[in-house]
Amino acid sequence: MPDYDVIIVGAGPAGVAAAKSSAETGAKTLLIEREPAVAAWKPCGEATSLETFTDMGLKADYPLIVRKANAMVFAPNGKYVSINQEGYSINKTFFLQEVAARAAQMGAEIHVRETFEGFEKNGGKVKVKTSANTYDASVIIGADGYHSAVAKAAGIREKSEPIPTVQYIMANVKLQYPHSVRFYLGDSIAPKGYAWIFPKTDDIAEVGIGVRGVVAKQYLDKFVREHLDELGSAKIIDYRGAPVPIGGLIKDAVRDNLILAGDAAGTVIPFTGAGIHASLIAGLVAGKVAADASLEGNASADRLSEFYRLYDDPWGKRIRSSLKAMKVFEKASDDDFNQLQEILDEGDILDLANGFDFSKVASKLMKHPMLAIKIGTRLLTS
């Protein structure tokens, strides 16, 4: 059997980052992907920040970036708050392939069209069975999505709470704001979630929704009908759906010889559902911890739990704070969101979305009796 230090299952953001980090550390690394290519198979808004590129050592430039964009957050009444911080609409497939290329340059092997089938303990190692071969490894990293086959094989039943999402890529759009990613909040628009319009080119956009407790596609189609001036003559050229874990990082992401990362572990910012940056960092941490543990000859759960310690500051803390904010705001009514649009500014929304300090936001809301009771006090105490 081929022998590896670290085997990573799944070539999404967490998986390619883990392969890069593990190989850089000097571990013999294998990345396997069941699909025929390293690519963006999961629906995603494909927007991220400059910090994402910086943390991955990549240049924020074409062809990874397709458009620079600011952001707009809309209340149900159609009014909005502008977020003037520049971000990027990316080609996620190219981005993943570039990180995979960096992993390959460091010596990682990459196998596509190879499906993980299971693993079993083999002394202090694991025997990993795939559709193509059987391998020995010290550590396996499950970066294979919300319905992780690795987690299932390990008997890990804990999952982060999901939000169902549906996204169309629409061609022939006539966007009013072609250089802005847009978020739409409100119970009448997207119950316990939000809808979005992310421009890709002058006439192609991603239009999607994440909701809980209702049928996502019904609300997405309603959203499209409500924007006929921009989307009425557009054609759907891509239609996908997937669960996004917004319940926070699971507690059972580490076992002997095993780490889960990415959607499999819930490394997603809950309030926004943003997972590219958070999962890339989770992959980098998981890959480094797995490689170090393998090279040391100690792949115990206690040794691999360093993943939690290294990821916690700042990302674990941000995820917990963002989850807190999400739980507070999911009870807000359309009238509440309309009032919040008048009160909160760009910095406040960034603090909430990213899981930063909420004291400034809460102090503003405490000046408004109803919002103080429903939101402000809960942000400070929950």
Short mmCIF file of C-alpha atoms in Angstrom, two decimals:
data_model
loop_
_atom_site.label_atom_id
_atom_site.label_comp_id
_atom_site.label_asym_id
_atom_site.label_seq_id
_atom_site.Cartn_x
_atom_site.Cartn_y
_atom_site.Cartn_z
CA MET A 1 0.00 0.00 0.00
CA PRO A 2 1.22 3.51 -0.74
CA ASP A 3 2.12 5.20 2.53
CA TYR A 4 1.39 8.86 3.35
CA ASP A 5 1.72 11.04 6.39
CA VAL A 6 -1.46 13.01 5.69
CA ILE A 7 -4.41 12.25 3.40
CA ILE A 8 -6.95 15.01 2.74
CA VAL A 9 -10.40 14.18 1.40
CA GLY A 10 -12.12 16.96 -0.54
CA ALA A 11 -10.59 19.76 -2.63
CA GLY A 12 -12.69 22.72 -1.54
CA PRO A 13 -11.13 25.70 0.27
CA ALA A 14 -10.27 23.75 3.41
CA GLY A 15 -8.93 20.78 1.47
CA VAL A 16 -6.59 22.58 -0.91
CA ALA A 17 -5.32 24.78 1.92
CA ALA A 18 -4.68 21.72 4.09
CA ALA A 19 -2.75 20.05 1.27
CA LYS A 20 -0.63 23.16 0.80
CA SER A 21 0.08 23.53 4.51
CA SER A 22 0.81 19.85 5.08
CA ALA A 23 3.19 19.61 2.14
CA GLU A 24 4.96 22.84 3.14
CA THR A 25 5.58 21.34 6.57
CA GLY A 26 7.37 18.42 4.96
CA ALA A 27 4.78 15.68 5.32
CA LYS A 28 4.10 13.24 2.50
CA THR A 29 0.66 14.46 1.46
CA LEU A 30 -2.18 13.17 -0.71
CA LEU A 31 -5.30 15.16 -1.67
CA ILE A 32 -8.19 13.21 -3.18
CA GLU A 33 -11.28 14.67 -4.85
CA ARG A 34 -14.25 12.61 -6.05
CA GLU A 35 -15.18 15.08 -8.79
CA PRO A 36 -13.33 15.09 -12.14
CA ALA A 37 -11.60 18.39 -11.37
CA VAL A 38 -10.52 20.68 -8.57
CA ALA A 39 -13.25 23.26 -9.08
CA ALA A 40 -16.07 25.21 -7.44
CA TRP A 41 -18.79 22.55 -7.44
CA LYS A 42 -20.72 23.91 -4.47
CA PRO A 43 -22.93 27.01 -5.03
CA CYS A 44 -21.24 30.05 -3.56
CA GLY A 45 -21.43 33.82 -3.86
CA GLU A 46 -17.69 33.75 -4.65
CA ALA A 47 -16.90 37.03 -2.95
CA THR A 48 -14.05 37.59 -0.52
CA SER A 49 -11.61 40.12 0.86
CA LEU A 50 -8.03 41.20 0.27
CA GLU A 51 -7.09 39.53 3.57
CA THR A 52 -8.05 36.17 2.07
CA PHE A 53 -5.46 36.57 -0.67
CA THR A 54 -2.88 37.87 1.79
CA ASP A 55 -3.33 34.94 4.16
CA MET A 56 -2.96 32.48 1.29
CA GLY A 57 0.10 34.23 -0.16
CA LEU A 58 -1.72 34.94 -3.43
CA LYS A 59 -1.80 38.06 -5.54
CA ALA A 60 -5.23 39.68 -5.79
CA ASP A 61 -5.29 39.94 -9.55
CA TYR A 62 -6.83 38.54 -12.75
CA PRO A 63 -7.75 35.73 -13.45
CA LEU A 64 -8.49 34.94 -9.79
CA ILE A 65 -10.41 38.21 -9.47
CA VAL A 66 -13.18 38.92 -11.95
CA ARG A 67 -14.41 42.19 -10.44
CA LYS A 68 -13.71 44.59 -7.60
CA ALA A 69 -16.84 45.40 -5.65
CA ASN A 70 -18.18 47.29 -2.67
CA ALA A 71 -21.29 46.10 -0.83
CA MET A 72 -24.85 47.25 -0.20
CA VAL A 73 -27.12 45.92 2.55
CA PHE A 74 -30.82 46.43 1.85
CA ALA A 75 -33.70 46.69 4.32
CA PRO A 76 -37.16 45.43 3.29
CA ASN A 77 -38.26 48.97 2.37
CA GLY A 78 -35.58 49.18 -0.32
CA LYS A 79 -33.28 51.56 1.55
CA TYR A 80 -29.70 50.47 2.10
CA VAL A 81 -26.41 50.99 3.87
CA SER A 82 -23.32 51.18 1.66
CA ILE A 83 -20.19 49.27 2.67
CA ASN A 84 -17.38 51.07 0.90
CA GLN A 85 -14.67 48.62 1.87
CA GLU A 86 -13.41 47.10 -1.36
CA GLY A 87 -13.82 43.38 -1.83
CA TYR A 88 -13.50 40.99 -4.73
CA SER A 89 -15.77 38.84 -6.81
CA ILE A 90 -13.55 35.87 -7.63
CA ASN A 91 -13.41 32.95 -9.99
CA LYS A 92 -13.49 30.35 -7.24
CA THR A 93 -12.46 27.52 -9.56
CA PHE A 94 -9.30 29.35 -10.57
CA PHE A 95 -8.67 30.28 -6.92
CA LEU A 96 -8.92 26.66 -5.74
CA GLN A 97 -6.75 25.48 -8.60
CA GLU A 98 -4.09 28.07 -7.79
CA VAL A 99 -3.93 26.92 -4.16
CA ALA A 100 -3.83 23.29 -5.38
CA ALA A 101 -0.95 24.24 -7.67
CA ARG A 102 0.94 25.67 -4.70
CA ALA A 103 0.33 22.40 -2.84
CA ALA A 104 1.64 20.42 -5.81
CA GLN A 105 4.71 22.61 -6.02
CA MET A 106 5.46 21.70 -2.41
CA GLY A 107 5.21 18.00 -3.22
CA ALA A 108 1.57 17.11 -2.52
CA GLU A 109 0.00 14.45 -4.73
CA ILE A 110 -3.47 15.24 -6.06
CA HIS A 111 -5.91 12.62 -7.35
CA VAL A 112 -9.19 13.66 -8.96
CA ARG A 113 -12.08 11.34 -9.81
CA GLU A 114 -11.19 9.26 -6.78
CA THR A 115 -13.87 8.64 -4.15
CA PHE A 116 -13.24 8.08 -0.46
CA GLU A 117 -14.91 4.83 0.65
CA GLY A 118 -13.85 4.41 4.25
CA PHE A 119 -11.01 3.91 6.69
CA GLU A 120 -10.07 1.70 9.59
CA LYS A 121 -7.49 1.88 12.33
CA ASN A 122 -4.25 0.08 11.53
CA GLY A 123 -2.02 0.16 14.58
CA GLY A 124 -1.16 3.79 15.18
CA LYS A 125 -2.17 4.68 11.63
CA VAL A 126 -5.25 4.43 9.42
CA LYS A 127 -5.90 2.41 6.31
CA VAL A 128 -7.82 4.59 3.85
CA LYS A 129 -9.84 2.89 1.11
CA THR A 130 -10.83 4.76 -2.04
CA SER A 131 -12.37 3.81 -5.36
CA ALA A 132 -8.84 3.50 -6.80
CA ASN A 133 -6.59 2.15 -4.08
CA THR A 134 -5.91 1.56 -0.40
CA TYR A 135 -3.43 3.78 1.45
CA ASP A 136 -1.76 3.91 4.84
CA ALA A 137 -1.66 7.29 6.57
CA SER A 138 -0.99 8.78 9.97
CA VAL A 139 -3.73 11.43 9.76
CA ILE A 140 -6.79 11.83 7.58
CA ILE A 141 -8.35 15.28 7.15
CA GLY A 142 -12.03 15.29 6.25
CA ALA A 143 -12.64 18.41 4.17
CA ASP A 144 -15.41 16.81 2.15
CA GLY A 145 -18.34 19.09 2.87
CA TYR A 146 -21.41 19.20 5.05
CA HIS A 147 -22.36 15.58 4.31
CA SER A 148 -18.84 14.42 5.08
CA ALA A 149 -18.18 10.78 4.26
CA VAL A 150 -15.09 10.94 6.46
CA ALA A 151 -17.13 12.10 9.45
CA LYS A 152 -19.67 9.36 8.80
CA ALA A 153 -16.95 6.70 8.59
CA ALA A 154 -15.54 7.95 11.90
CA GLY A 155 -18.96 7.75 13.59
CA ILE A 156 -19.11 11.53 14.09
CA ARG A 157 -22.78 12.48 14.12
CA GLU A 158 -22.51 16.08 15.26
CA LYS A 159 -23.23 18.61 12.51
CA SER A 160 -23.35 22.37 12.52
CA GLU A 161 -26.89 23.69 11.99
CA PRO A 162 -27.48 24.10 8.24
CA ILE A 163 -29.28 26.75 6.23
CA PRO A 164 -30.58 25.57 2.83
CA THR A 165 -29.30 27.77 0.00
CA VAL A 166 -30.25 27.95 -3.67
CA GLN A 167 -28.42 29.98 -6.31
CA TYR A 168 -28.94 30.81 -9.96
CA ILE A 169 -26.26 32.16 -12.21
CA MET A 170 -28.19 34.43 -14.55
CA ALA A 171 -27.07 35.75 -17.94
CA ASN A 172 -28.35 38.89 -19.68
CA VAL A 173 -28.95 40.74 -16.43
CA LYS A 174 -29.37 44.53 -16.43
CA LEU A 175 -27.89 45.41 -13.07
CA GLN A 176 -28.57 48.78 -11.50
CA TYR A 177 -25.42 48.42 -9.36
CA PRO A 178 -22.96 46.40 -11.47
CA HIS A 179 -20.02 47.00 -9.11
CA SER A 180 -21.72 46.16 -5.83
CA VAL A 181 -22.49 42.89 -4.12
CA ARG A 182 -25.95 43.21 -2.59
CA PHE A 183 -27.54 41.61 0.46
CA TYR A 184 -31.30 41.75 1.11
CA LEU A 185 -32.63 41.26 4.64
CA GLY A 186 -36.14 40.86 5.97
CA ASP A 187 -38.58 38.19 7.04
CA SER A 188 -40.72 38.83 3.95
CA ILE A 189 -37.68 38.46 1.69
CA ALA A 190 -35.61 35.65 3.25
CA PRO A 191 -36.85 34.31 6.61
CA LYS A 192 -33.92 33.80 9.01
CA GLY A 193 -31.47 34.38 6.17
CA TYR A 194 -30.86 36.74 3.27
CA ALA A 195 -30.97 37.01 -0.50
CA TRP A 196 -28.11 38.24 -2.65
CA ILE A 197 -27.13 39.57 -6.06
CA PHE A 198 -23.41 39.30 -6.83
CA PRO A 199 -22.22 40.61 -10.21
CA LYS A 200 -19.71 38.51 -12.12
CA THR A 201 -19.52 40.48 -15.36
CA ASP A 202 -21.55 43.30 -16.87
CA ASP A 203 -24.30 40.86 -17.84
CA ILE A 204 -23.83 37.82 -15.58
CA ALA A 205 -24.72 37.67 -11.89
CA GLU A 206 -25.15 35.17 -9.08
CA VAL A 207 -28.61 35.47 -7.57
CA GLY A 208 -29.28 33.36 -4.51
CA ILE A 209 -30.99 32.93 -1.18
CA GLY A 210 -30.55 31.17 2.13
CA VAL A 211 -33.59 30.65 4.36
CA ARG A 212 -34.78 28.48 7.21
CA GLY A 213 -38.25 27.13 7.86
CA VAL A 214 -39.51 27.76 4.31
CA VAL A 215 -38.79 26.44 0.82
CA ALA A 216 -35.69 28.22 -0.49
CA LYS A 217 -36.50 27.99 -4.21
CA GLN A 218 -39.96 29.48 -3.73
CA TYR A 219 -38.46 32.51 -2.03
CA LEU A 220 -35.69 32.80 -4.62
CA ASP A 221 -38.22 32.79 -7.47
CA LYS A 222 -40.27 35.40 -5.59
CA PHE A 223 -37.12 37.51 -5.17
CA VAL A 224 -36.38 37.28 -8.90
CA ARG A 225 -39.96 38.36 -9.73
CA GLU A 226 -39.56 41.36 -7.45
CA HIS A 227 -36.50 42.46 -9.46
CA LEU A 228 -37.84 42.10 -12.99
CA ASP A 229 -36.35 45.44 -14.02
CA GLU A 230 -32.89 43.87 -13.59
CA LEU A 231 -33.60 40.15 -13.96
CA GLY A 232 -36.73 39.95 -16.08
CA SER A 233 -34.96 39.19 -19.35
CA ALA A 234 -32.16 37.15 -17.74
CA LYS A 235 -31.68 33.44 -18.38
CA ILE A 236 -30.62 30.87 -15.80
CA ILE A 237 -27.40 29.21 -16.93
CA ASP A 238 -26.52 27.47 -13.66
CA TYR A 239 -28.86 26.27 -10.88
CA ARG A 240 -27.53 24.65 -7.72
CA GLY A 241 -28.40 24.23 -4.07
CA ALA A 242 -26.57 23.10 -0.94
CA PRO A 243 -26.75 23.29 2.85
CA VAL A 244 -24.41 25.82 4.45
CA PRO A 245 -23.42 25.18 8.09
CA ILE A 246 -24.20 28.29 10.13
CA GLY A 247 -24.38 26.73 13.59
CA GLY A 248 -20.73 27.24 14.50
CA LEU A 249 -17.69 25.00 14.83
CA ILE A 250 -18.60 21.51 16.04
CA LYS A 251 -17.08 20.16 19.25
CA ASP A 252 -16.25 16.74 17.78
CA ALA A 253 -13.96 17.70 14.89
CA VAL A 254 -10.90 15.86 16.20
CA ARG A 255 -10.39 12.15 16.88
CA ASP A 256 -7.34 9.91 16.94
CA ASN A 257 -5.77 10.15 13.43
CA LEU A 258 -8.53 12.52 12.25
CA ILE A 259 -9.34 16.21 11.82
CA LEU A 260 -12.44 17.67 10.17
CA ALA A 261 -12.25 21.11 8.53
CA GLY A 262 -14.38 23.34 6.32
CA ASP A 263 -18.13 22.66 6.06
CA ALA A 264 -17.59 19.25 7.66
CA ALA A 265 -16.56 21.04 10.87
CA GLY A 266 -18.69 24.18 10.57
CA THR A 267 -15.85 26.62 9.90
CA VAL A 268 -18.23 29.21 8.45
CA ILE A 269 -19.13 32.71 9.71
CA PRO A 270 -22.76 32.12 10.81
CA PHE A 271 -24.32 35.57 10.31
CA THR A 272 -23.21 35.81 6.69
CA GLY A 273 -22.67 32.18 5.73
CA ALA A 274 -19.25 33.25 4.43
CA GLY A 275 -16.94 30.25 4.38
CA ILE A 276 -14.12 30.83 1.91
CA HIS A 277 -11.71 32.70 4.20
CA ALA A 278 -12.68 30.89 7.42
CA SER A 279 -12.33 27.47 5.77
CA LEU A 280 -9.05 28.29 4.07
CA ILE A 281 -7.57 29.21 7.45
CA ALA A 282 -9.07 26.05 8.99
CA GLY A 283 -7.37 24.05 6.25
CA LEU A 284 -4.02 25.74 6.80
CA VAL A 285 -4.22 25.03 10.53
CA ALA A 286 -5.42 21.44 10.09
CA GLY A 287 -2.73 20.67 7.53
CA LYS A 288 0.06 22.04 9.71
CA VAL A 289 -1.16 20.28 12.86
CA ALA A 290 -1.66 16.98 11.01
CA ALA A 291 1.76 17.17 9.37
CA ASP A 292 3.57 18.04 12.58
CA ALA A 293 1.77 15.28 14.49
CA SER A 294 2.53 12.73 11.79
CA LEU A 295 6.20 13.61 11.63
CA GLU A 296 6.38 13.40 15.43
CA GLY A 297 4.75 9.95 15.37
CA ASN A 298 1.87 11.05 17.60
CA ALA A 299 -1.51 11.26 15.89
CA SER A 300 -3.61 11.02 19.06
CA ALA A 301 -6.73 13.13 19.54
CA ASP A 302 -4.95 15.04 22.29
CA ARG A 303 -2.10 15.99 19.94
CA LEU A 304 -4.43 16.84 17.04
CA SER A 305 -6.65 18.97 19.29
CA GLU A 306 -4.03 21.67 18.78
CA PHE A 307 -6.22 22.41 15.76
CA TYR A 308 -8.82 23.91 18.09
CA ARG A 309 -6.27 25.94 20.03
CA LEU A 310 -4.62 27.43 16.96
CA TYR A 311 -7.87 28.10 15.09
CA ASP A 312 -9.65 29.68 18.02
CA ASP A 313 -7.90 33.05 17.94
CA PRO A 314 -9.31 34.80 16.06
CA TRP A 315 -11.45 32.51 13.91
CA GLY A 316 -13.17 30.36 16.53
CA LYS A 317 -13.96 33.48 18.55
CA ARG A 318 -15.33 35.25 15.47
CA ILE A 319 -17.54 32.29 14.65
CA ARG A 320 -18.97 32.20 18.18
CA SER A 321 -19.61 35.96 18.19
CA SER A 322 -21.20 35.87 14.75
CA LEU A 323 -23.46 32.99 15.85
CA LYS A 324 -24.57 35.07 18.82
CA ALA A 325 -25.45 38.00 16.57
CA MET A 326 -27.28 35.74 14.12
CA LYS A 327 -29.44 34.28 16.88
CA VAL A 328 -30.38 37.78 18.01
CA PHE A 329 -31.19 39.21 14.58
CA GLU A 330 -33.08 36.18 13.28
CA LYS A 331 -36.02 37.32 15.42
CA ALA A 332 -36.07 40.81 13.88
CA SER A 333 -39.15 41.86 11.92
CA ASP A 334 -39.26 43.80 8.67
CA ASP A 335 -40.06 46.94 10.68
CA ASP A 336 -37.01 46.29 12.85
CA PHE A 337 -34.75 45.96 9.80
CA ASN A 338 -36.17 49.16 8.31
CA GLN A 339 -35.37 50.99 11.54
CA LEU A 340 -31.94 49.42 11.80
CA GLN A 341 -31.10 50.73 8.33
CA GLU A 342 -31.61 54.26 9.66
CA ILE A 343 -29.47 53.71 12.75
CA LEU A 344 -26.52 51.53 11.81
CA ASP A 345 -23.58 52.58 9.68
CA GLU A 346 -20.98 50.77 7.63
CA GLY A 347 -18.73 49.99 10.58
CA ASP A 348 -21.59 48.61 12.64
CA ILE A 349 -22.62 46.20 9.91
CA LEU A 350 -19.05 45.01 9.40
CA ASP A 351 -18.70 44.40 13.15
CA LEU A 352 -21.90 42.33 13.18
CA ALA A 353 -21.16 40.43 10.00
CA ASN A 354 -17.62 39.53 10.99
CA GLY A 355 -18.22 38.69 14.65
CA PHE A 356 -16.28 41.64 16.00
CA ASP A 357 -17.02 43.79 19.10
CA PHE A 358 -20.76 44.50 19.42
CA SER A 359 -20.59 47.16 22.15
CA LYS A 360 -20.80 50.11 19.74
CA VAL A 361 -23.79 48.61 17.94
CA ALA A 362 -25.54 47.78 21.20
CA SER A 363 -24.99 51.26 22.61
CA LYS A 364 -26.68 52.78 19.56
CA LEU A 365 -29.64 50.45 19.84
CA MET A 366 -30.07 51.11 23.55
CA LYS A 367 -31.24 54.63 22.62
CA HIS A 368 -34.29 53.15 20.88
CA PRO A 369 -36.63 51.48 23.39
CA MET A 370 -38.03 48.65 21.26
CA LEU A 371 -34.71 47.82 19.60
CA ALA A 372 -33.01 48.00 22.99
CA ILE A 373 -35.31 45.29 24.33
CA LYS A 374 -35.36 43.07 21.26
CA ILE A 375 -31.74 43.40 20.12
CA GLY A 376 -29.45 45.72 22.09
CA THR A 377 -29.74 44.05 25.47
CA ARG A 378 -29.47 40.57 23.97
CA LEU A 379 -26.28 41.49 22.10
CA LEU A 380 -24.70 42.51 25.39
CA THR A 381 -25.95 39.64 27.55
CA SER A 382 -26.71 36.55 25.46
#
